[in-house]
Tab-separated table of C-alpha atoms in Angstrom:
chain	number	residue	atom	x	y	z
A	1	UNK	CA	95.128	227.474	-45.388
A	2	UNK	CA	93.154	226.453	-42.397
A	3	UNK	CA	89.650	224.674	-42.416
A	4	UNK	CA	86.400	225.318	-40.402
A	5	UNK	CA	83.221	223.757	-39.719
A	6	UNK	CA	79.803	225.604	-40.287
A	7	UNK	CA	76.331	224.061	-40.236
A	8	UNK	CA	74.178	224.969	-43.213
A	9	UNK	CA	70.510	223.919	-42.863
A	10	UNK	CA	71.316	221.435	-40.787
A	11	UNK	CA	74.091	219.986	-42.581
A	12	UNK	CA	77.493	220.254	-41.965
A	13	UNK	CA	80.031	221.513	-43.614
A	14	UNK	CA	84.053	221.231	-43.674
A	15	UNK	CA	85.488	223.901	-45.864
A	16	UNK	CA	88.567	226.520	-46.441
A	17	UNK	CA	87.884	229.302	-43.934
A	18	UNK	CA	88.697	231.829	-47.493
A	19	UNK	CA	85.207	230.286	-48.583
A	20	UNK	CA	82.257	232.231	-48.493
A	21	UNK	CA	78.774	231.211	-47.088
A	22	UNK	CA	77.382	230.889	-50.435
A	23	UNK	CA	80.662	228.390	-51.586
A	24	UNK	CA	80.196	226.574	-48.565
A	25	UNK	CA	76.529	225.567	-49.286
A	26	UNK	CA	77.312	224.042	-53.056
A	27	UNK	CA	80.047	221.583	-51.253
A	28	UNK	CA	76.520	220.142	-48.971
A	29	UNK	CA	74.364	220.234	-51.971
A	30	UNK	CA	72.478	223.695	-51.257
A	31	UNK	CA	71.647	226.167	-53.583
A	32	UNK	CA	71.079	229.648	-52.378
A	33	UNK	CA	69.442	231.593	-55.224
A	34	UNK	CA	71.683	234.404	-56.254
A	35	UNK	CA	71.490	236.576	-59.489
A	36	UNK	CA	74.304	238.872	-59.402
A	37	UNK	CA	76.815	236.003	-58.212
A	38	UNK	CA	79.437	234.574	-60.673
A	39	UNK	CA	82.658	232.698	-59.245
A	40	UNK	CA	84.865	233.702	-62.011
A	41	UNK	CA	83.709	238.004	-60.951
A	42	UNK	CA	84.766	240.210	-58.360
A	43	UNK	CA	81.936	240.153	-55.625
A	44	UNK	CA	79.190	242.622	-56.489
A	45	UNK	CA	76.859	241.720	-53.685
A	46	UNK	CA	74.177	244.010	-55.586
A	47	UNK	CA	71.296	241.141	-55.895
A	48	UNK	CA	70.547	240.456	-52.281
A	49	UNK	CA	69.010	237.294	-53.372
A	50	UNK	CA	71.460	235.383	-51.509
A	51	UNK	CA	70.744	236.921	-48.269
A	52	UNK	CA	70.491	234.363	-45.105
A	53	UNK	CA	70.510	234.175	-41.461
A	54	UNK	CA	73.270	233.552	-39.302
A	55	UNK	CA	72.963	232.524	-35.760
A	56	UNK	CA	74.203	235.691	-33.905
A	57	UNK	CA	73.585	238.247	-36.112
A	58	UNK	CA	71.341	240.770	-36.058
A	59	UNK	CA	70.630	241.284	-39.862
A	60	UNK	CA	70.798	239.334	-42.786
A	61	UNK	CA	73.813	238.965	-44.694
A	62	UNK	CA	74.592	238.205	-48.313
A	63	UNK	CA	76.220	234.726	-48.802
A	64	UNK	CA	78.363	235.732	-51.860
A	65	UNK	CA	80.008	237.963	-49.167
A	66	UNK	CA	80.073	236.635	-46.293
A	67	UNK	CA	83.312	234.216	-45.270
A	68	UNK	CA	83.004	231.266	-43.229
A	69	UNK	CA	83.767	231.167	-39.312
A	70	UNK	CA	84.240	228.059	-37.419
A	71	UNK	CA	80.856	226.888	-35.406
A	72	UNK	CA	78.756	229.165	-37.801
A	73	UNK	CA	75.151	228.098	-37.789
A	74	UNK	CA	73.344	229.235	-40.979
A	75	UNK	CA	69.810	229.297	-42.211
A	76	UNK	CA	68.747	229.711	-46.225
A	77	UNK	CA	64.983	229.311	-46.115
A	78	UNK	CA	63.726	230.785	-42.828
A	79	UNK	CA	60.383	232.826	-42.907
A	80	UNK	CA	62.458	235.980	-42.731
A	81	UNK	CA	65.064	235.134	-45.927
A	82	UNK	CA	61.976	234.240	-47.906
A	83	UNK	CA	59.935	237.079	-47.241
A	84	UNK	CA	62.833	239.366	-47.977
A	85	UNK	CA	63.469	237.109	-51.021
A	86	UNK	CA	59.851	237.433	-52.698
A	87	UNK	CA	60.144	241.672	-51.892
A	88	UNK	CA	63.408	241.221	-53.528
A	89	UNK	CA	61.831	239.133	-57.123
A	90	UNK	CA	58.646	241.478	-56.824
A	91	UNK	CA	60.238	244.801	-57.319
A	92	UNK	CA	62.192	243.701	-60.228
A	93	UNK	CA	59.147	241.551	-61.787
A	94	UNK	CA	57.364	245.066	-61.490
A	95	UNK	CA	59.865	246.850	-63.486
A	96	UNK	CA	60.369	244.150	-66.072
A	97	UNK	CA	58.492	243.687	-69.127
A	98	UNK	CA	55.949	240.614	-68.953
A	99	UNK	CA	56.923	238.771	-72.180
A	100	UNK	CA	58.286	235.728	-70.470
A	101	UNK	CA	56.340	233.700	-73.392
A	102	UNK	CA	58.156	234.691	-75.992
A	103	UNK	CA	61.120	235.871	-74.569
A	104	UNK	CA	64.529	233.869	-76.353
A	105	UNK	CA	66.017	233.815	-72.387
A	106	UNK	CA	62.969	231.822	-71.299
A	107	UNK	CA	63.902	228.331	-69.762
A	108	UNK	CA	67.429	229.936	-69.159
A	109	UNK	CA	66.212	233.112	-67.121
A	110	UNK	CA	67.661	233.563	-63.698
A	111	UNK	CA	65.044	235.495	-62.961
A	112	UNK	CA	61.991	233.436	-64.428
A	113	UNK	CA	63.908	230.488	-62.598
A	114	UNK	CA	64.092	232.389	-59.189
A	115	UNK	CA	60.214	234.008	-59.844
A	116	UNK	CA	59.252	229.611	-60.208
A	117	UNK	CA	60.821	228.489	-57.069
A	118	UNK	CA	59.011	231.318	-54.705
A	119	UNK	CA	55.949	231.560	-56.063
A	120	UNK	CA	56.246	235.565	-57.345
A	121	UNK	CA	54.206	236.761	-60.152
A	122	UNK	CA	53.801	239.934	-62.482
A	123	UNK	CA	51.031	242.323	-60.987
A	124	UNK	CA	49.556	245.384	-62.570
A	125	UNK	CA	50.513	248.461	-60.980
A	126	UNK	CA	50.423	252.049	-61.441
A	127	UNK	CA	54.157	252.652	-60.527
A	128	UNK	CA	57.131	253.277	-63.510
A	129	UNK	CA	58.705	250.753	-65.248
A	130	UNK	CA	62.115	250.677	-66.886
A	131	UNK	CA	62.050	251.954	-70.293
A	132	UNK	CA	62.780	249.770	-73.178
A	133	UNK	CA	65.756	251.432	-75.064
A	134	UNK	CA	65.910	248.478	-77.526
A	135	UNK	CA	69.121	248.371	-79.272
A	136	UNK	CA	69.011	246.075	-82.446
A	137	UNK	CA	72.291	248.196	-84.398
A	138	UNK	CA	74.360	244.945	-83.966
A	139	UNK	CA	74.169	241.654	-86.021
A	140	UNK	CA	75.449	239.941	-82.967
A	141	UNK	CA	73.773	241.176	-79.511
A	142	UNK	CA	70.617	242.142	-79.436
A	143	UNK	CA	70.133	245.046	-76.119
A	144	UNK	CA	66.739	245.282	-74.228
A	145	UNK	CA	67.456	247.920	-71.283
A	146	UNK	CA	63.308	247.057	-69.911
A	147	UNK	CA	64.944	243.644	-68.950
A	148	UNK	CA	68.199	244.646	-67.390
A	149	UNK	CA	68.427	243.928	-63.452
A	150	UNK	CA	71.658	245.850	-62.600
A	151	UNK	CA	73.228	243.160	-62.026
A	152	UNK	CA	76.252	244.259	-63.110
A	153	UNK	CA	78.165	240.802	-64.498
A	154	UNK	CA	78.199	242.387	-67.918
A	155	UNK	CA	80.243	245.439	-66.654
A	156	UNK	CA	82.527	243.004	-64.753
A	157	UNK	CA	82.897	240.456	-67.536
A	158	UNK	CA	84.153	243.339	-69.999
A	159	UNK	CA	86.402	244.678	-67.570
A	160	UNK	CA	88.080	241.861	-67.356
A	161	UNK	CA	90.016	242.268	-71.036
A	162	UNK	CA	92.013	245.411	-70.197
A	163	UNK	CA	91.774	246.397	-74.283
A	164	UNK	CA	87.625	245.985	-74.186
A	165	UNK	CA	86.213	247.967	-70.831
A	166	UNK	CA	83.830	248.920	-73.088
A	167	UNK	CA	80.632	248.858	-70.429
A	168	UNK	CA	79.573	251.285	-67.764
A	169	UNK	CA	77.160	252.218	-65.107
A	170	UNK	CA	75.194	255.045	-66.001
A	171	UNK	CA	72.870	257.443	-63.625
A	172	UNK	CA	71.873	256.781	-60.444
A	173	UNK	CA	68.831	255.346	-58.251
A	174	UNK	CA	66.226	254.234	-60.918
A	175	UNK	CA	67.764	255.931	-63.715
A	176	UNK	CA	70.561	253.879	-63.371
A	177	UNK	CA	71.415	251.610	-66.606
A	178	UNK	CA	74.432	249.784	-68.320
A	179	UNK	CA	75.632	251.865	-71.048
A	180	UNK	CA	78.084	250.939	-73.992
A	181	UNK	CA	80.992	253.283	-74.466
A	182	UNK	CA	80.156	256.681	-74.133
A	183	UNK	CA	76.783	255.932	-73.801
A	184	UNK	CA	76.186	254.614	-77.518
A	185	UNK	CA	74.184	252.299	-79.845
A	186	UNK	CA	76.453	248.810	-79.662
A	187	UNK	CA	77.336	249.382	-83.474
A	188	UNK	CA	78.824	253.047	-82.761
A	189	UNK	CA	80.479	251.606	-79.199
A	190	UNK	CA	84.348	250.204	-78.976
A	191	UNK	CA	82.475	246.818	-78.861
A	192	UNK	CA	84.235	243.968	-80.209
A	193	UNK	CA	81.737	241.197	-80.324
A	194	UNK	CA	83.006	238.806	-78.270
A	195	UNK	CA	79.693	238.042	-76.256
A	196	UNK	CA	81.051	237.987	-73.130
A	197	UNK	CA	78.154	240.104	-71.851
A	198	UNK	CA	75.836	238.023	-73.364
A	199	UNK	CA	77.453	234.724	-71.821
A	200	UNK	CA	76.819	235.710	-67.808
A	201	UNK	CA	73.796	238.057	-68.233
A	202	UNK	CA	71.486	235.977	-66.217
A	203	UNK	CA	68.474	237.589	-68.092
A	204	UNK	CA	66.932	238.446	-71.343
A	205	UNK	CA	68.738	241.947	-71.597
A	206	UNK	CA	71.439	240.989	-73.513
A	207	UNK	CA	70.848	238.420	-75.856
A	208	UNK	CA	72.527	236.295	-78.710
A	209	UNK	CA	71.265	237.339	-82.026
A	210	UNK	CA	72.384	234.819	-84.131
A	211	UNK	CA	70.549	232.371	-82.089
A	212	UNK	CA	67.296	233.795	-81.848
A	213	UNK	CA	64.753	232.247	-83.698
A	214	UNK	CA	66.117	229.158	-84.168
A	215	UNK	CA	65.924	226.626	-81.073
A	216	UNK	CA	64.451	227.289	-77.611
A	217	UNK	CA	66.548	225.805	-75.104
A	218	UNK	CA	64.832	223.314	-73.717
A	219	UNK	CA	64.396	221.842	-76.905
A	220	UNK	CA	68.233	221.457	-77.794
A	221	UNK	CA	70.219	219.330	-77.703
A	222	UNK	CA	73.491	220.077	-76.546
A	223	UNK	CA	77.376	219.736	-77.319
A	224	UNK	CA	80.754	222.193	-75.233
A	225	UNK	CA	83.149	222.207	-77.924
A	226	UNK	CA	86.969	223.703	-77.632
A	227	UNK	CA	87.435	227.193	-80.346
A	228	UNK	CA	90.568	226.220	-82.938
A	229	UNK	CA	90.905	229.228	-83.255
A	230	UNK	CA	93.696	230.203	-80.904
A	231	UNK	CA	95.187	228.590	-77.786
A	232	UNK	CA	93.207	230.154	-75.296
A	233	UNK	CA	90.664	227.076	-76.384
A	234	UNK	CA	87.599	229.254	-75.211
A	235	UNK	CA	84.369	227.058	-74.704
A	236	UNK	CA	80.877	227.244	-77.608
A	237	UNK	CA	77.587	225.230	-77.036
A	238	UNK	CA	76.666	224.000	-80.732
A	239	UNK	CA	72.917	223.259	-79.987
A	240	UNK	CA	71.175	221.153	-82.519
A	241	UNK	CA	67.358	220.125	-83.092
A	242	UNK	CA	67.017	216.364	-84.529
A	243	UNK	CA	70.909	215.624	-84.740
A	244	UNK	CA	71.426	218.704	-87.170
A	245	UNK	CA	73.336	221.918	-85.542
A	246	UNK	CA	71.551	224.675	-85.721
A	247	UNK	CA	73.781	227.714	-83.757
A	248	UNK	CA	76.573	228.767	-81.892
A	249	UNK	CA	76.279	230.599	-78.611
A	250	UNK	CA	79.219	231.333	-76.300
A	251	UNK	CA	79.792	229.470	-72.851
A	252	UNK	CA	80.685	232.023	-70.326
A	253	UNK	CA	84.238	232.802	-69.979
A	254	UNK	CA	86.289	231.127	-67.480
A	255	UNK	CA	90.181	230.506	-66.515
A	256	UNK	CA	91.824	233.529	-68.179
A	257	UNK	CA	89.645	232.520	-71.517
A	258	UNK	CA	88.734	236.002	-73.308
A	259	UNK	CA	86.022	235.307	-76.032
A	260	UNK	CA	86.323	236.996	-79.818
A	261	UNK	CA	84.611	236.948	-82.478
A	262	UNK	CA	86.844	235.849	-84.673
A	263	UNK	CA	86.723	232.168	-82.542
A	264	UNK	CA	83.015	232.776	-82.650
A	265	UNK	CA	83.233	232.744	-86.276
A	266	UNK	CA	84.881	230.135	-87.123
A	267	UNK	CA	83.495	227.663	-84.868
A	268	UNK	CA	80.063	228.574	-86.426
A	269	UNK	CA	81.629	227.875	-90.151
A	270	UNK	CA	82.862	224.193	-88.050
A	271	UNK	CA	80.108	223.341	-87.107
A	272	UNK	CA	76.912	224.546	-88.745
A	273	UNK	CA	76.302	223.284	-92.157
A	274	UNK	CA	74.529	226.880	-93.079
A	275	UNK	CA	76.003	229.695	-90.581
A	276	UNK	CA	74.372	233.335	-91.250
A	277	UNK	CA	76.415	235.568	-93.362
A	278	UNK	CA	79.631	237.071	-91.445
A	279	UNK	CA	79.407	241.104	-90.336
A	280	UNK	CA	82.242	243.191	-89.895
A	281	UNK	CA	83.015	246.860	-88.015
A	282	UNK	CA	84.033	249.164	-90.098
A	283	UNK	CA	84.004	253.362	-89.253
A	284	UNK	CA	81.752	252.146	-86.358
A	285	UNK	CA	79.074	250.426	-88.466
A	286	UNK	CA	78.390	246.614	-89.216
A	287	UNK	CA	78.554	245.683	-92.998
A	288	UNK	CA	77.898	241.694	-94.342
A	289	UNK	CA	81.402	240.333	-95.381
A	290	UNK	CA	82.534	237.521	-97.138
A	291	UNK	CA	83.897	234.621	-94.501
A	292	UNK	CA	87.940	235.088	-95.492
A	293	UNK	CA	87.584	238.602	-94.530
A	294	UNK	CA	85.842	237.810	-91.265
A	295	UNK	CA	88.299	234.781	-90.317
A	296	UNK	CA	91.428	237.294	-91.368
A	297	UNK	CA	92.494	234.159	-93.653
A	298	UNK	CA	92.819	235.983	-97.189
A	299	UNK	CA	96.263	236.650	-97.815
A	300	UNK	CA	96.478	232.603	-96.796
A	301	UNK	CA	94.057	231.749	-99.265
A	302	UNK	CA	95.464	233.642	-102.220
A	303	UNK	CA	98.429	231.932	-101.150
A	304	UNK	CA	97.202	228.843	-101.301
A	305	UNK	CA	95.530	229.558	-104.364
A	306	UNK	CA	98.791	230.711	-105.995
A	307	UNK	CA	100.825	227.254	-104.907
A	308	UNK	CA	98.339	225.098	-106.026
A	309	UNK	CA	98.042	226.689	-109.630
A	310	UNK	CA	102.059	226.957	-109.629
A	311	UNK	CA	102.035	222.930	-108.082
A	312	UNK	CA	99.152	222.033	-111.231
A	313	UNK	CA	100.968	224.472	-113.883
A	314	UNK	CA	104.139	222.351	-113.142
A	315	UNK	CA	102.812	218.966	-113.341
A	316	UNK	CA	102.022	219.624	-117.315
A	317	UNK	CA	105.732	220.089	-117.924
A	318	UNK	CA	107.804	217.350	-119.337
């Protein structure tokens, strides 16, 4: 593996030539903005936030895409990349609900974060929005299609586990959407929970129910703990307000780690001195369960139940 020199902004850079622009830049401390980017996914390149000029070229080219050449010369904040950038933020702040106030993504949002930095705002307009197609059927993720960018990390996420595939592109051009199974509520859909989805979506589309309502995030504080679970070791943030935990959400996946539920679960019951009630799928629809029936542990219990009243039975006899 050979390396190459580039100069980014002014700064220059010594990297692997299988780097792409947009790697590159993080290794000189520059951030170019990019929503659909995530270094754990296959290259999407759907976003075009990342977009940036090149020295030689003719158009602008996507930095999540692009690979590094020796004696490249790159630009991330000329006129041109942030005019095309604010077009970019303004179409999809005109198709996105204006709830930013309330919203449980707020101080986490991509988008918000992205809509900060240039200087783009909501505008009333006369043009169509994206419906809202609000899908609440699951204890667990809460849906909202009107804030849904297309940018695709959820599909790519849930590909990922060759037993889950369980999300899809859906229609085309404006229509288009992300769809669960065969186009179904999440409770009727092959969808196991696992909030992988919810872990990369870099907006307020998909969201973590059992969260919401209980802490924003810039007023938690924060602790990445390892799932006992199993030996995959997949990562949670218990967030807690005054020293006391108050919920579980799911770091995004990373290094082969797949995400459950059943991890999910029992980290919660770990760590949070009053978890909500556990919910199971059963004939394709969510019903409360007790907490042995959600960890899979009764059969151990009774067990244990059964050896400790044989173990106290015994220590009677003379």
């Amino acid at each position: 593996m050979s390396t190459v020199k580039l100069t980014i902004d002014g700064k220059i850079a010594e990297v692997s030539n299988q780097l792409t622009v947009l790697q590159a830049a993080k290794t000189v401390g520059i951030d170019i903005p990019a929503l659909c980017y995530d270094e754990t996914l296959e290259i999407f390149g759907a976003c075009r936030m990342c977009i940036v000029e090149i020295e030689g070229s003719k158009k602008l080219q996507t930095a999540c895409s692009t690979l590094v050449k020796d004696g490249m010369v790159v630009h991330t904040e000329t006129e041109k990349v942030v005019w095309n950038r604010k077009q970019t933020l303004q179409m999809l702040l005109d198709s996105h609900p204006n709830d930013c106030l309330t919203c449980h993504k707020a101080g986490e949002c991509l988008l918000q974060g992205y809509a900060y930095r240039y200087d783009v705002n909501f505008r009333k307009h006369e043009g169509e929005m994206r419906p809202q197609l609000l899908d609440t059927t699951s204890p667990y993720i809460l849906r909202d299609n009107s804030k849904c960018i297309l940018c695709g990390k959820c599909v790519m996420t849930c590909a990922q586990v060759s037993d889950r595939q369980v999300l899809s592109f859906a229609e085309r051009g404006y229509e288009t959407r992300v769809i669960f199974g065969a186009d179904e509520s999440i409770e009727e859909s092959p969808c196991v929970s696992c909030n992988r989805c919810v872990a990369v979506c870099p907006v307020g589309a998909l969201v973590d129910k059992r969260d919401m309502g209980k802490i924003r995030s810039w007023e938690a504080e924060t602790k990445i703990v390892g799932c006992k679970a199993c030996e995959y070791g997949c990562e949670f943030e218990v967030r807690s307000m005054d020293r006391k935990p108050v919920s579980v959400v799911a770091k995004a996946p990373t290094n082969g780690r797949p995400l459950c539920l059943k991890g999910r679960l029992t980290t919660e019951l770990k760590y949070l001195d009053n978890p909500d009630a556990p919910y199971r799928k059963l004939d394709k629809s969510f019903e409360k369960t007790t907490w042995d029936k959600a960890l899979q542990i009764t059969e151990l219990l009774e067990k244990i139940e059964r050896l400790e009243g044989s173990n106290n039975s015994g220590e009677g006899e003379e």
